[in-house]
Amino acid sequence: MNSRWKANTINTTSIILIYVILVLLIRMGFINSYYEGILIEMGINIILAVSLNLATGYLGQLTLGHAGFMAIGAYAAAIFSSRVNMPDLPLLLISIIIGGLLAALLGFLMAIPVFRLRGDYLAIITLGFGEIIRVIILNLKITGGGKGLSGILPLTSFSSVYFVTIITIAIFYTLINSRHGRAIISIREDEIASEAVGISTKYYKTFAFTIAAFFAGIAGGLFAHHTLVLDPKDFGFIRSIEILIIVVLGGMGNLTGSILAAIIITILPRMLMGFADWNMIIYSILLIAMMLFKPGGLLGKREFSLYKLLAGRKKSHGNAPVKNEGSE
Amino acid sequence: MALLETKDLGIAFGGLRAVGNFNMKINENELIGLIGPNGAGKTTVFNLLTGVYLPTEGAIYLNGENIVGKKPFEIVEKGITRTFQNIRLFKDLSVLDNVKIAFHHKMKYSTAAGIFRLKAYWKEEKEIEEKAMELLKLFDMQDSAYTTAKNLPYGQQRKLEIARALAADPKLLLLDEPAAGMNPQETKELMDTIHFIRDKFKIAILLIEHDMGLVMGICERIVVIDYGMTIATGTPEEIKQNKKVIGAYLGE
């Protein structure tokens, strides 16, 4: 009980502290709007990576259609917010939740045919579904078709992304460490054994897939109100692969790894801008090197915990929710 | 009434009838051996009983209820759990987590309670942790509770798999070649363990085994199958003298 409160206090304090510092830096002009934009993209990438990690890292099912869910969330949220009159913050929150719910609904419907397959076949069928979503958006009137959807309200701010990201991470952390999370992980470990100890693998696959789609939709909604223009091309399978790269780089089934990798992958291409034509090559080489030398991901199996760090690396056996969730 | 009863159970894969006219009765708290030459269909019987395969004929009654057509996880809820011939642990998880996962279907807190860490979450998680530790203590494995399962020695992995099957709270436990790959000393220990869990948990056990010493030593009744058919049933003494059994093993 005691260490539980201590960990909660440490996490909450650090989350608020980092927030205050970043906001102060933005207000004082040390972080200009360009860098603020990067921070927002970081948050969006973290949400995408953490949600894909549930399906791919924890559930162990390689899915390549994550950008499709993001697209649904983005378009649904943008279309909703352009038609409703409301103060900014509640409007943003309601639109991203609508985007998330729609993505979740599609994820749920997709899970039924998709999980009849496994492994490579599953990867290809999800890739197919992702493309179907993109092509449908491309051909609808309401989404602006190939011209894209413009005139989206600039509702996403650093603060809203920061807190939505924190809440997302917290939800995934507690979910994974509950009995439902254990059931999901057991499917990755051995599906047959999992079923043989009384876990409905079908239910938990659908469940994890739906939750992952929901948060991809949330990320899409934030993205839409940040970029202000949506183009179906932004949600091609390259985007899905990018998210997958973050997950693999951070370590399959490692939450803090995904967060760290999302931060790096957001910054890296921009840091390499100076190299002009060479930047994609350097970027690719860095990825290859990373996989060669750290195939298990940046953090491997270890989860970073501020509480454990402060408590002097005392061995705690996962009784307490000990993890720093404020590392954006 | 028998705990488990199969009536003319059978399955055909295409034209091959792997098991046919399989009849067996298991009473509560009974320890039964299922033996037969290689390829006789023993593991197929296990897969039929646990819902992995859907039988093409016959019925399985557990406490009088026909469980044919139920999914494997539903059959676990009804009270049949199993171990596997080639050990299937959750290899990258801790020993404790392996056992905790098997408690899943007995736990009640909702997804929301898990995500928002409501009272029900803390209460049940604490209970399950204690229960899992108790179970590990019975198997003398409490010291390796936080070891990754794949790092356990072979014999302990077998034991962990049995512990995990017991955590799912069965009325009937199916053991598929529990002594495979064990040395005589380990086999001896295993025999004691099997006896012990039968008495302690008051469950029925059906085991497939090639080690005749083990089977004859602990089973009260033995069922012999060959080519998917029951060829003999009886006490170890009766089975030893049975002409058909000798024929099946040694050839006519």
Short mmCIF file of C-alpha atoms in Angstrom, two decimals, chain A residues 131-255:
data_model
loop_
_atom_site.label_atom_id
_atom_site.label_comp_id
_atom_site.label_asym_id
_atom_site.label_seq_id
_atom_site.Cartn_x
_atom_site.Cartn_y
_atom_site.Cartn_z
CA GLU A 131 -5.38 -0.27 -48.23
CA ILE A 132 -9.13 -0.81 -48.64
CA ILE A 133 -9.77 1.86 -46.02
CA ARG A 134 -7.43 4.27 -47.80
CA VAL A 135 -9.02 3.66 -51.21
CA ILE A 136 -12.53 4.08 -49.83
CA ILE A 137 -11.54 7.41 -48.31
CA LEU A 138 -10.01 8.39 -51.62
CA ASN A 139 -13.30 7.81 -53.39
CA LEU A 140 -15.79 9.28 -50.95
CA LYS A 141 -17.24 12.77 -51.35
CA ILE A 142 -17.45 13.57 -47.67
CA THR A 143 -13.70 13.04 -47.22
CA GLY A 144 -12.75 15.33 -50.10
CA GLY A 145 -11.41 12.40 -52.14
CA GLY A 146 -8.01 12.84 -53.74
CA LYS A 147 -8.01 16.59 -53.16
CA GLY A 148 -7.85 15.90 -49.48
CA LEU A 149 -9.81 17.40 -46.63
CA SER A 150 -8.85 20.95 -45.72
CA GLY A 151 -10.14 23.70 -43.48
CA ILE A 152 -9.84 21.58 -40.33
CA LEU A 153 -9.93 23.61 -37.12
CA PRO A 154 -6.56 23.91 -35.35
CA LEU A 155 -7.73 22.32 -32.12
CA THR A 156 -4.72 20.20 -31.19
CA SER A 157 -2.37 21.94 -28.80
CA PHE A 158 0.72 20.77 -26.99
CA SER A 159 -1.23 20.49 -23.72
CA SER A 160 -4.02 18.37 -25.14
CA VAL A 161 -1.61 15.99 -26.86
CA TYR A 162 0.53 15.75 -23.74
CA PHE A 163 -2.33 14.70 -21.50
CA VAL A 164 -4.01 12.42 -24.01
CA THR A 165 -0.65 10.68 -24.46
CA ILE A 166 -0.14 10.30 -20.72
CA ILE A 167 -3.64 8.90 -20.25
CA THR A 168 -3.11 6.47 -23.15
CA ILE A 169 0.16 5.20 -21.71
CA ALA A 170 -1.37 4.84 -18.25
CA ILE A 171 -4.32 2.87 -19.64
CA PHE A 172 -2.06 0.52 -21.58
CA TYR A 173 0.21 0.05 -18.60
CA THR A 174 -2.58 -0.91 -16.22
CA LEU A 175 -4.32 -3.02 -18.86
CA ILE A 176 -1.21 -5.05 -19.55
CA ASN A 177 -0.65 -5.64 -15.85
CA SER A 178 -4.17 -6.89 -15.21
CA ARG A 179 -5.59 -10.38 -15.70
CA HIS A 180 -6.78 -9.32 -19.15
CA GLY A 181 -3.27 -8.23 -20.07
CA ARG A 182 -1.87 -11.56 -18.87
CA ALA A 183 -4.42 -13.37 -21.03
CA ILE A 184 -3.29 -11.31 -24.05
CA ILE A 185 0.38 -12.02 -23.39
CA SER A 186 -0.29 -15.74 -22.93
CA ILE A 187 -1.65 -15.87 -26.48
CA ARG A 188 1.66 -14.53 -27.77
CA GLU A 189 3.56 -17.08 -25.70
CA ASP A 190 1.58 -20.14 -26.73
CA GLU A 191 -1.88 -19.99 -28.17
CA ILE A 192 -2.66 -23.66 -27.65
CA ALA A 193 -1.54 -23.64 -24.04
CA SER A 194 -3.46 -20.45 -23.47
CA GLU A 195 -6.68 -22.03 -24.66
CA ALA A 196 -5.84 -25.11 -22.59
CA VAL A 197 -5.81 -23.12 -19.35
CA GLY A 198 -9.20 -21.59 -20.00
CA ILE A 199 -8.55 -18.42 -21.99
CA SER A 200 -10.82 -17.61 -24.91
CA THR A 201 -8.15 -16.71 -27.42
CA LYS A 202 -10.73 -15.50 -29.92
CA TYR A 203 -12.21 -13.06 -27.43
CA TYR A 204 -8.88 -11.64 -26.31
CA LYS A 205 -7.54 -11.33 -29.85
CA THR A 206 -10.61 -9.34 -30.85
CA PHE A 207 -10.44 -7.34 -27.64
CA ALA A 208 -6.78 -6.36 -28.04
CA PHE A 209 -7.23 -5.58 -31.72
CA THR A 210 -10.25 -3.35 -31.00
CA ILE A 211 -8.47 -1.45 -28.24
CA ALA A 212 -5.43 -0.94 -30.49
CA ALA A 213 -7.70 0.37 -33.27
CA PHE A 214 -9.44 2.72 -30.84
CA PHE A 215 -6.23 4.41 -29.81
CA ALA A 216 -4.96 4.56 -33.39
CA GLY A 217 -8.20 6.44 -34.11
CA ILE A 218 -7.52 8.79 -31.20
CA ALA A 219 -4.04 9.48 -32.58
CA GLY A 220 -5.59 10.11 -36.00
CA GLY A 221 -7.98 12.68 -34.53
CA LEU A 222 -5.13 14.56 -32.88
CA PHE A 223 -3.15 14.36 -36.11
CA ALA A 224 -6.02 15.81 -38.16
CA HIS A 225 -6.41 18.85 -35.93
CA HIS A 226 -2.68 19.38 -35.97
CA THR A 227 -1.84 19.14 -39.69
CA LEU A 228 -5.18 20.75 -40.67
CA VAL A 229 -5.10 19.10 -44.09
CA LEU A 230 -5.73 15.39 -44.60
CA ASP A 231 -4.56 13.55 -47.67
CA PRO A 232 -5.31 9.83 -48.11
CA LYS A 233 -1.68 9.40 -49.15
CA ASP A 234 -0.63 10.11 -45.55
CA PHE A 235 -2.24 6.85 -44.49
CA GLY A 236 -0.70 4.41 -46.93
CA PHE A 237 0.99 1.25 -45.82
CA ILE A 238 4.31 3.10 -45.54
CA ARG A 239 2.79 4.84 -42.55
CA SER A 240 1.83 1.46 -41.04
CA ILE A 241 5.38 0.27 -41.57
CA GLU A 242 6.73 3.39 -39.88
CA ILE A 243 4.67 2.66 -36.79
CA LEU A 244 5.81 -0.94 -36.87
CA ILE A 245 9.44 0.22 -37.04
CA ILE A 246 8.91 2.21 -33.85
CA VAL A 247 7.47 -0.83 -32.10
CA VAL A 248 10.24 -3.17 -33.24
CA LEU A 249 12.92 -0.62 -32.42
CA GLY A 250 11.58 -0.08 -28.93
CA GLY A 251 11.16 -3.80 -28.35
CA MET A 252 8.10 -5.99 -28.92
CA GLY A 253 6.04 -5.98 -25.78
CA ASN A 254 7.93 -3.16 -24.16
CA LEU A 255 5.92 -0.06 -23.32
#
